[in-house]
């Protein structure tokens, strides 16, 4: 049996449009029979943080950063035309009109299609969240660092940094 | 005859500097004998929208978004130092001093060098423009979705997400 | 002897988090035995500009741009939560807490590990700095253009655009 082609995505950005692009590619790749890995780092960790519940983080600095930067797939914003939330609201309306899944729905979809979601442990600290499974949604299966990502990337047909 | 090496660029950003970087790489790649594809998505669609004429879009929401986000290669802005347009104006002066083509000139050049320009149909809807040939410049030959991009990318020596 | 695997990074962004991500990957790649090249262009040139001393640039426009955009590894800012510098200060505190090197330390480390640092000569002009060795830190060994980058990329196992 031939080995599956691999697609690896590093998601550093927490911008709504980049998160959407990443999941479009991941789910399309999976539907084309590729083995897909998504590695979330820096602001990208916001995408896979739990939407509900409070994350206990130690230290005043982490608590503050965590409060300012709550994250979660439902709080992602466009990089432009934010306009006090109007741009985001419009984009979400247009996504619904175009029958495009929300980031939340994309995460479930991707996970069900076998896309592997990985949280970068090296950058949890500087983003003010504990590097523990409890910080993230249940769909996130792996906690790993940069070496893990490069090892996936070196075996991939396509690797993108988003 | 040996097959040509392929270079595939996904352009999600509509920032002036990223558009310039994309076209520098595309035209350099073409001059090195590579077969180059550029896939424009999300804000990147602004780069290849027509500069003149009004785009008819249906629905109030699309009309509003289209008005706020007129796009076109001549309206791209720097991601930083915009300063009410001063930064953009300075950058464009410095580009002229350095004999660097404008984005407009780069599009013509790339097209004449055989670079394939592709508009992402999946994101036209959420960017408020009709997914039709008439939305875009004449240099744009293909309208396609994420599967088309991944299919180009899997056959490419170099794929970059810009 | 088998040839070394190559990792090539194009760094267009001057955002603190993207600079950190680039150096994490570069140093991890080097420690895994890869041959690593980093190609700095546009705002990325800020990362490798000298921190001290004044850069003599010709022409009022270049002088102005150079003044507004002083650059240097110690002046990089987060893309979000800048908040008059508070976000940057917090991030740097959290980096120290997590024993993460600063960008400054990363440059020295990368250089000592044999990572090749390249300044893009094509974009020096539009960024308002002279395309000379004196503009950049001593760790920067090569001054080259887009063709150089594509030539590295075509021989690489992994190429990322950051």
Coordinates of C-alpha atoms in Angstrom, one line a residue:
Chain A
X1 CA 0.0 0.0 0.0
X2 CA 1.3 3.4 -1.0
X3 CA 2.0 5.8 1.8
X4 CA -0.4 8.7 2.2
X5 CA 0.7 12.2 1.1
X6 CA 1.1 14.5 4.0
X7 CA 0.0 18.1 4.4
X8 CA 1.3 20.1 7.4
X9 CA 0.1 23.5 8.5
X10 CA 1.7 25.8 11.0
X11 CA -0.8 28.3 12.3
X12 CA 0.8 31.2 14.1
X13 CA -1.9 33.7 13.4
X14 CA -5.2 34.1 15.3
X15 CA -6.8 36.3 12.6
X16 CA -10.3 35.0 11.6
X17 CA -9.5 34.9 7.9
X18 CA -6.2 33.0 8.4
X19 CA -7.9 30.5 10.8
X20 CA -10.6 30.0 8.1
X21 CA -8.0 29.5 5.3
X22 CA -6.1 27.0 7.4
X23 CA -9.3 24.9 8.1
X24 CA -10.4 25.1 4.4
X25 CA -7.1 23.7 3.3
X26 CA -7.0 21.1 6.1
X27 CA -10.5 19.7 5.4
X28 CA -10.0 19.9 1.6
X29 CA -6.7 18.1 2.0
X30 CA -8.3 15.4 4.2
X31 CA -11.1 14.9 1.6
X32 CA -8.4 14.5 -1.1
X33 CA -7.0 11.6 0.9
X34 CA -4.1 13.5 2.5
X35 CA -2.8 13.0 6.1
X36 CA -3.2 16.4 7.6
X37 CA -1.5 17.9 10.7
X38 CA -2.2 21.4 12.1
X39 CA 0.4 22.8 14.5
X40 CA -1.0 25.8 16.5
X41 CA 1.5 28.3 17.9
X42 CA 1.5 31.9 19.4
X43 CA -1.8 33.6 18.5
X44 CA -2.9 30.4 16.8
X45 CA -3.3 28.8 20.2
X46 CA -6.3 31.1 20.7
X47 CA -8.1 29.2 17.9
X48 CA -8.0 25.9 19.9
X49 CA -8.4 27.3 23.4
X50 CA -11.6 26.3 25.2
X51 CA -14.4 28.7 24.5
X52 CA -16.0 28.3 27.9
X53 CA -14.6 28.0 31.4
X54 CA -11.8 29.9 32.9
X55 CA -8.2 28.9 32.4
X56 CA -6.3 28.9 35.7
X57 CA -2.9 30.5 35.0
X58 CA -0.3 31.2 37.6
X59 CA 1.2 34.6 38.3
X60 CA -0.3 38.1 37.8
X61 CA 1.3 38.6 34.4
X62 CA -0.2 35.4 33.0
X63 CA -3.5 36.2 34.5
X64 CA -3.5 39.6 32.9
X65 CA -2.4 38.4 29.5
X66 CA -5.0 35.7 29.7
X67 CA -7.7 38.1 30.5
X68 CA -6.8 40.5 27.7
X69 CA -6.4 37.7 25.3
X70 CA -9.2 35.3 26.2
X71 CA -9.2 33.5 22.9
X72 CA -11.4 30.6 21.8
X73 CA -12.7 30.0 18.2
X74 CA -15.7 32.3 18.8
X75 CA -13.6 35.4 19.6
X76 CA -11.3 35.5 16.6
X77 CA -11.2 38.8 14.7
X78 CA -10.4 39.9 11.2
X79 CA -7.0 41.5 10.7
X80 CA -8.7 44.5 9.0
X81 CA -12.1 46.2 9.0
X82 CA -12.6 45.2 12.6
X83 CA -14.5 48.5 13.1
X84 CA -15.6 47.9 16.7
X85 CA -16.8 44.4 15.7
X86 CA -18.9 45.4 12.7
X87 CA -16.5 43.9 10.2
X88 CA -16.4 40.6 12.1
X89 CA -20.2 40.5 12.3
X90 CA -20.6 41.2 8.6
X91 CA -18.0 38.5 7.7
X92 CA -19.8 36.0 9.9
X93 CA -23.2 36.9 8.2
X94 CA -21.6 36.5 4.8
X95 CA -20.1 33.2 5.8
X96 CA -23.5 32.0 6.8
X97 CA -25.0 33.2 3.5
X98 CA -22.3 31.3 1.6
X99 CA -22.9 28.2 3.7
X100 CA -19.3 28.4 5.0
X101 CA -18.8 26.6 8.3
X102 CA -17.7 28.7 11.3
X103 CA -14.3 28.1 12.8
X104 CA -16.0 26.2 15.6
X105 CA -17.7 23.9 13.1
X106 CA -14.5 23.5 11.1
X107 CA -12.7 22.3 14.2
X108 CA -15.2 19.5 14.8
X109 CA -15.3 18.7 11.0
X110 CA -11.5 18.6 10.7
X111 CA -11.2 16.4 13.8
X112 CA -13.9 14.0 12.5
X113 CA -12.0 13.8 9.2
X114 CA -8.9 12.7 11.0
X115 CA -7.0 15.9 10.9
X116 CA -4.4 15.9 13.8
X117 CA -4.5 19.1 15.9
X118 CA -1.3 19.9 17.8
X119 CA -0.8 22.6 20.4
X120 CA 2.7 24.1 20.6
X121 CA 4.0 23.7 24.1
X122 CA 7.0 26.0 23.7
X123 CA 4.8 29.1 23.2
X124 CA 2.1 28.4 25.8
X125 CA 4.2 30.1 28.5
X126 CA 4.6 33.4 26.6
X127 CA 0.9 33.4 25.6
X128 CA 0.0 33.1 29.3
X129 CA -1.7 29.7 29.3
X130 CA -0.6 26.5 31.0
X131 CA 0.9 23.9 28.6
X132 CA -1.7 21.3 29.6
X133 CA -4.4 19.4 27.8
X134 CA -7.1 21.2 30.0
X135 CA -6.3 24.5 28.3
X136 CA -7.5 23.3 24.9
X137 CA -10.6 21.7 23.3
X138 CA -11.0 18.0 23.4
X139 CA -10.2 17.8 19.7
X140 CA -6.6 18.7 20.4
X141 CA -4.7 15.4 20.7
X142 CA -1.1 16.3 20.8
X143 CA 1.0 18.7 22.8
X144 CA 4.5 19.2 21.3
X145 CA 7.3 21.5 20.4
X146 CA 9.1 22.8 17.3
X147 CA 11.1 19.6 16.7
X148 CA 7.8 17.7 16.4
X149 CA 6.6 20.2 13.8
X150 CA 9.8 20.1 11.7
X151 CA 9.7 16.3 11.8
X152 CA 6.1 16.3 10.4
X153 CA 7.1 19.0 7.8
X154 CA 10.2 17.1 6.5
X155 CA 7.9 14.1 5.6
X156 CA 5.2 16.3 4.0
X157 CA 4.5 16.9 0.4
X158 CA 3.1 20.4 1.3
X159 CA 4.0 22.5 4.3
X160 CA 2.5 25.9 4.8
X161 CA 3.1 28.6 7.4
X162 CA -0.1 30.5 8.0
Chain B
X1 CA 12.0 16.8 -22.3
X2 CA 12.3 17.3 -18.6
X3 CA 9.3 18.7 -16.8
X4 CA 9.4 22.3 -15.6
X5 CA 9.9 22.9 -11.9
X6 CA 6.8 24.4 -10.3
X7 CA 6.4 27.4 -7.9
X8 CA 3.0 27.9 -6.3
X9 CA 2.1 30.9 -4.2
X10 CA -1.0 31.3 -2.1
X11 CA -1.6 35.1 -1.5
X12 CA -4.1 35.6 1.3
X13 CA -2.8 39.1 2.3
X14 CA -3.7 42.3 0.6
X15 CA -0.8 44.3 2.2
X16 CA 1.3 46.2 -0.3
X17 CA 4.6 44.7 0.9
X18 CA 3.3 41.1 0.7
X19 CA 1.8 41.7 -2.7
X20 CA 5.2 43.1 -3.9
X21 CA 7.0 40.1 -2.4
X22 CA 4.7 37.7 -4.1
X23 CA 5.2 39.3 -7.5
X24 CA 9.0 39.6 -7.0
X25 CA 9.1 35.8 -6.4
X26 CA 6.7 35.0 -9.2
X27 CA 8.5 37.0 -11.9
X28 CA 12.0 35.8 -10.6
X29 CA 10.8 32.2 -10.6
X30 CA 9.4 32.6 -14.2
X31 CA 12.7 34.1 -15.3
X32 CA 14.5 31.1 -13.8
X33 CA 12.4 28.9 -16.0
X34 CA 9.9 27.8 -13.4
X35 CA 6.2 27.3 -14.0
X36 CA 4.5 29.7 -11.6
X37 CA 0.9 29.8 -10.2
X38 CA -0.5 32.5 -7.9
X39 CA -3.6 31.7 -6.0
X40 CA -5.4 34.8 -4.6
X41 CA -7.7 34.3 -1.6
X42 CA -9.4 36.5 1.0
X43 CA -7.7 40.0 1.1
X44 CA -5.5 38.8 -1.7
X45 CA -8.5 39.1 -4.0
X46 CA -8.2 42.9 -3.7
X47 CA -4.9 42.7 -5.6
X48 CA -6.5 41.3 -8.7
X49 CA -9.8 43.1 -8.5
X50 CA -10.4 45.6 -11.3
X51 CA -9.2 49.1 -10.5
X52 CA -11.9 50.8 -12.4
X53 CA -15.6 50.4 -12.8
X54 CA -18.1 49.3 -10.2
X55 CA -18.6 45.8 -9.2
X56 CA -22.3 44.9 -8.9
X57 CA -22.8 42.8 -5.9
X58 CA -26.1 41.6 -4.6
X59 CA -27.4 42.3 -1.1
X60 CA -26.9 45.3 1.2
X61 CA -24.2 43.5 3.2
X62 CA -22.1 42.7 0.1
X63 CA -22.6 46.2 -1.2
X64 CA -21.4 47.7 2.1
X65 CA -18.3 45.4 2.3
X66 CA -17.6 46.1 -1.3
X67 CA -17.7 49.8 -0.7
X68 CA -15.5 49.8 2.4
X69 CA -13.1 47.4 0.8
X70 CA -12.9 48.6 -2.8
X71 CA -9.6 46.9 -3.6
X72 CA -7.7 47.0 -6.8
X73 CA -3.9 47.0 -7.2
X74 CA -3.6 50.8 -6.8
X75 CA -5.3 50.9 -3.4
X76 CA -3.1 48.4 -1.5
X77 CA -1.6 49.7 1.8
X78 CA 1.4 48.9 3.9
X79 CA 0.6 46.8 7.0
X80 CA 2.5 49.3 9.1
X81 CA 3.3 53.0 8.9
X82 CA 0.2 53.8 7.0
X83 CA 0.0 57.1 8.8
X84 CA -3.0 58.4 6.9
X85 CA -1.4 57.4 3.6
X86 CA 2.0 59.0 4.1
X87 CA 3.8 55.7 4.6
X88 CA 2.2 54.3 1.4
X89 CA 3.1 57.4 -0.6
X90 CA 6.7 57.3 0.7
X91 CA 7.0 53.6 -0.2
X92 CA 5.7 54.2 -3.7
X93 CA 8.3 57.1 -4.2
X94 CA 11.1 54.8 -2.9
X95 CA 9.9 52.0 -5.2
X96 CA 10.1 54.5 -8.2
X97 CA 13.6 55.6 -7.1
X98 CA 14.7 52.0 -6.9
X99 CA 13.2 51.3 -10.4
X100 CA 10.9 48.7 -8.8
X101 CA 7.7 48.0 -10.7
X102 CA 4.3 48.9 -9.1
X103 CA 1.9 46.1 -8.3
X104 CA 0.0 47.1 -11.4
X105 CA 3.0 46.8 -13.6
X106 CA 4.0 43.6 -11.9
X107 CA 0.6 42.0 -12.7
X108 CA 1.1 42.8 -16.4
X109 CA 4.7 41.6 -16.4
X110 CA 3.9 38.4 -14.6
X111 CA 1.0 37.7 -17.0
X112 CA 3.3 38.3 -20.0
X113 CA 5.9 35.9 -18.5
X114 CA 3.3 33.2 -18.3
X115 CA 2.5 33.3 -14.6
X116 CA -0.9 31.8 -14.0
X117 CA -3.2 34.0 -11.9
X118 CA -6.0 32.2 -10.1
X119 CA -8.9 33.8 -8.1
X120 CA -10.2 31.7 -5.2
X121 CA -14.0 31.2 -5.8
X122 CA -14.6 29.9 -2.2
X123 CA -13.8 33.2 -0.6
X124 CA -15.4 35.6 -3.1
X125 CA -18.7 35.4 -1.2
X126 CA -17.3 36.3 2.2
X127 CA -15.3 39.2 0.6
X128 CA -18.5 40.6 -0.9
X129 CA -17.6 40.2 -4.6
X130 CA -19.3 38.0 -7.2
X131 CA -17.3 34.9 -8.1
X132 CA -17.3 35.9 -11.8
X133 CA -14.6 36.7 -14.3
X134 CA -16.0 40.2 -14.6
X135 CA -14.9 41.0 -11.0
X136 CA -11.2 40.6 -11.8
X137 CA -8.7 42.0 -14.3
X138 CA -8.3 40.3 -17.7
X139 CA -4.9 38.8 -16.6
X140 CA -6.8 36.4 -14.2
X141 CA -7.4 33.3 -16.2
X142 CA -8.7 30.7 -13.7
X143 CA -11.4 30.8 -11.1
X144 CA -11.0 27.8 -8.7
X145 CA -11.2 26.6 -5.1
X146 CA -8.9 25.1 -2.4
X147 CA -8.7 21.6 -4.1
X148 CA -7.2 23.3 -7.2
X149 CA -4.6 25.0 -5.1
X150 CA -3.6 21.9 -3.2
X151 CA -3.4 20.0 -6.5
X152 CA -0.9 22.6 -7.8
X153 CA 1.0 22.6 -4.5
X154 CA 1.5 18.9 -4.4
X155 CA 3.2 19.0 -7.8
X156 CA 5.4 22.0 -6.8
X157 CA 9.0 22.1 -5.8
X158 CA 8.3 25.3 -3.8
X159 CA 5.0 26.3 -2.3
X160 CA 4.7 29.5 -0.2
X161 CA 1.8 30.9 1.8
X162 CA 2.0 34.7 1.7
Chain C
X1 CA 28.3 11.0 2.9
X2 CA 24.6 11.8 2.6
X3 CA 23.8 15.4 1.9
X4 CA 22.2 17.5 4.7
X5 CA 18.5 18.2 4.6
X6 CA 17.9 21.9 4.0
X7 CA 15.5 24.3 5.8
X8 CA 14.9 27.7 4.2
X9 CA 12.9 30.5 5.9
X10 CA 11.8 33.7 4.2
X11 CA 11.2 36.3 7.0
X12 CA 9.1 39.2 5.6
X13 CA 7.5 40.2 8.9
X14 CA 9.1 42.3 11.6
X15 CA 6.6 41.3 14.3
X16 CA 8.2 40.1 17.5
X17 CA 6.2 36.8 17.5
X18 CA 7.1 36.0 13.9
X19 CA 10.7 36.8 14.5
X20 CA 10.7 34.5 17.5
X21 CA 8.9 31.7 15.6
X22 CA 11.5 32.0 12.8
X23 CA 14.5 31.6 15.2
X24 CA 12.8 28.8 17.1
X25 CA 12.5 26.9 13.9
X26 CA 15.9 27.8 12.6
X27 CA 17.8 26.8 15.8
X28 CA 15.6 23.6 16.2
X29 CA 16.3 22.7 12.6
X30 CA 20.1 23.3 13.1
X31 CA 20.1 21.1 16.2
X32 CA 18.3 18.4 14.2
X33 CA 21.2 18.4 11.8
X34 CA 19.6 20.5 9.1
X35 CA 21.4 23.1 7.0
X36 CA 19.4 26.3 7.7
X37 CA 19.1 29.6 5.7
X38 CA 17.1 32.6 6.8
X39 CA 16.3 35.2 4.1
X40 CA 15.2 38.6 5.6
X41 CA 13.1 40.9 3.4
X42 CA 10.9 44.0 3.9
X43 CA 10.1 44.5 7.6
X44 CA 12.2 41.4 8.3
X45 CA 15.3 43.5 7.6
X46 CA 14.5 45.3 10.9
X47 CA 15.3 42.2 12.8
X48 CA 18.9 42.1 11.6
X49 CA 19.6 45.8 11.4
X50 CA 22.3 47.0 13.8
X51 CA 20.8 48.0 17.2
X52 CA 23.3 50.8 17.8
X53 CA 24.8 53.5 15.7
X54 CA 23.1 55.5 13.0
X55 CA 22.6 54.3 9.5
X56 CA 23.6 56.9 7.0
X57 CA 21.0 56.9 4.2
X58 CA 20.9 59.2 1.3
X59 CA 18.0 61.4 0.4
X60 CA 15.3 63.1 2.7
X61 CA 12.8 60.3 2.1
X62 CA 15.1 57.5 3.1
X63 CA 16.3 59.5 6.1
X64 CA 12.6 60.0 7.2
X65 CA 11.7 56.4 6.7
X66 CA 14.8 55.3 8.5
X67 CA 14.0 57.5 11.4
X68 CA 10.4 56.4 11.8
X69 CA 11.4 52.7 11.3
X70 CA 14.6 52.4 13.2
X71 CA 14.5 48.7 13.6
X72 CA 17.0 46.5 15.4
X73 CA 16.2 43.2 17.2
X74 CA 15.5 45.1 20.4
X75 CA 12.7 47.3 19.0
X76 CA 10.5 44.6 17.5
X77 CA 6.8 44.7 18.5
X78 CA 3.9 42.3 18.8
X79 CA 1.4 42.5 16.0
X80 CA -1.4 42.7 18.6
X81 CA -1.8 43.9 22.2
X82 CA 0.9 46.5 21.7
X83 CA -1.0 48.8 24.1
X84 CA 1.6 51.6 24.1
X85 CA 4.3 49.0 24.8
X86 CA 2.7 47.2 27.7
X87 CA 2.0 44.0 25.7
X88 CA 5.6 43.9 24.4
X89 CA 7.0 44.4 27.9
X90 CA 4.7 41.6 29.3
X91 CA 5.7 39.3 26.5
X92 CA 9.4 39.9 27.2
X93 CA 8.9 39.3 30.9
X94 CA 7.0 36.0 30.1
X95 CA 9.8 35.0 27.7
X96 CA 12.3 35.5 30.5
X97 CA 10.2 33.5 32.9
X98 CA 10.0 30.7 30.4
X99 CA 13.7 30.8 29.8
X100 CA 13.1 31.7 26.2
X101 CA 16.0 33.5 24.5
X102 CA 15.4 37.1 23.3
X103 CA 15.6 37.8 19.5
X104 CA 19.0 39.3 20.2
X105 CA 20.3 36.1 21.9
X106 CA 18.6 34.0 19.2
X107 CA 20.6 35.7 16.5
X108 CA 23.9 35.0 18.2
X109 CA 22.8 31.4 18.9
X110 CA 21.6 30.8 15.3
X111 CA 24.8 32.2 13.9
X112 CA 27.0 30.0 16.2
X113 CA 25.0 27.0 15.2
X114 CA 25.8 27.7 11.5
X115 CA 22.5 29.2 10.4
X116 CA 23.1 31.3 7.4
X117 CA 21.6 34.9 7.7
X118 CA 20.9 36.6 4.4
X119 CA 19.7 40.2 3.8
X120 CA 17.5 40.8 0.8
X121 CA 19.2 43.5 -1.3
X122 CA 16.2 44.1 -3.5
X123 CA 14.1 45.5 -0.7
X124 CA 16.8 47.6 1.1
X125 CA 16.0 50.5 -1.1
X126 CA 12.3 50.6 -0.4
X127 CA 12.9 50.1 3.4
X128 CA 15.2 53.2 3.4
X129 CA 18.4 51.5 4.2
X130 CA 21.6 51.2 2.1
X131 CA 22.1 47.7 0.7
X132 CA 25.5 47.4 2.4
X133 CA 27.1 45.1 5.0
X134 CA 27.4 48.0 7.4
X135 CA 23.6 48.3 7.7
X136 CA 23.4 44.9 9.3
X137 CA 24.8 43.0 12.3
X138 CA 28.1 41.1 11.9
X139 CA 26.2 37.8 11.9
X140 CA 24.7 38.6 8.5
X141 CA 27.0 37.0 6.0
X142 CA 25.2 37.2 2.7
X143 CA 23.5 40.0 0.8
X144 CA 21.4 38.7 -2.1
X145 CA 18.2 38.9 -4.0
X146 CA 15.1 36.9 -4.8
X147 CA 16.9 34.5 -7.2
X148 CA 19.2 33.5 -4.4
X149 CA 16.3 32.7 -2.2
X150 CA 14.4 30.6 -4.8
X151 CA 17.6 28.7 -5.5
X152 CA 18.0 27.8 -1.8
X153 CA 14.3 27.0 -1.6
X154 CA 14.3 24.6 -4.6
X155 CA 17.0 22.5 -2.9
X156 CA 15.2 22.5 0.5
X157 CA 13.1 19.8 2.1
X158 CA 11.2 22.5 4.0
X159 CA 10.6 26.1 2.9
X160 CA 8.5 28.5 5.0
X161 CA 7.4 32.1 4.3
X162 CA 7.0 33.8 7.7

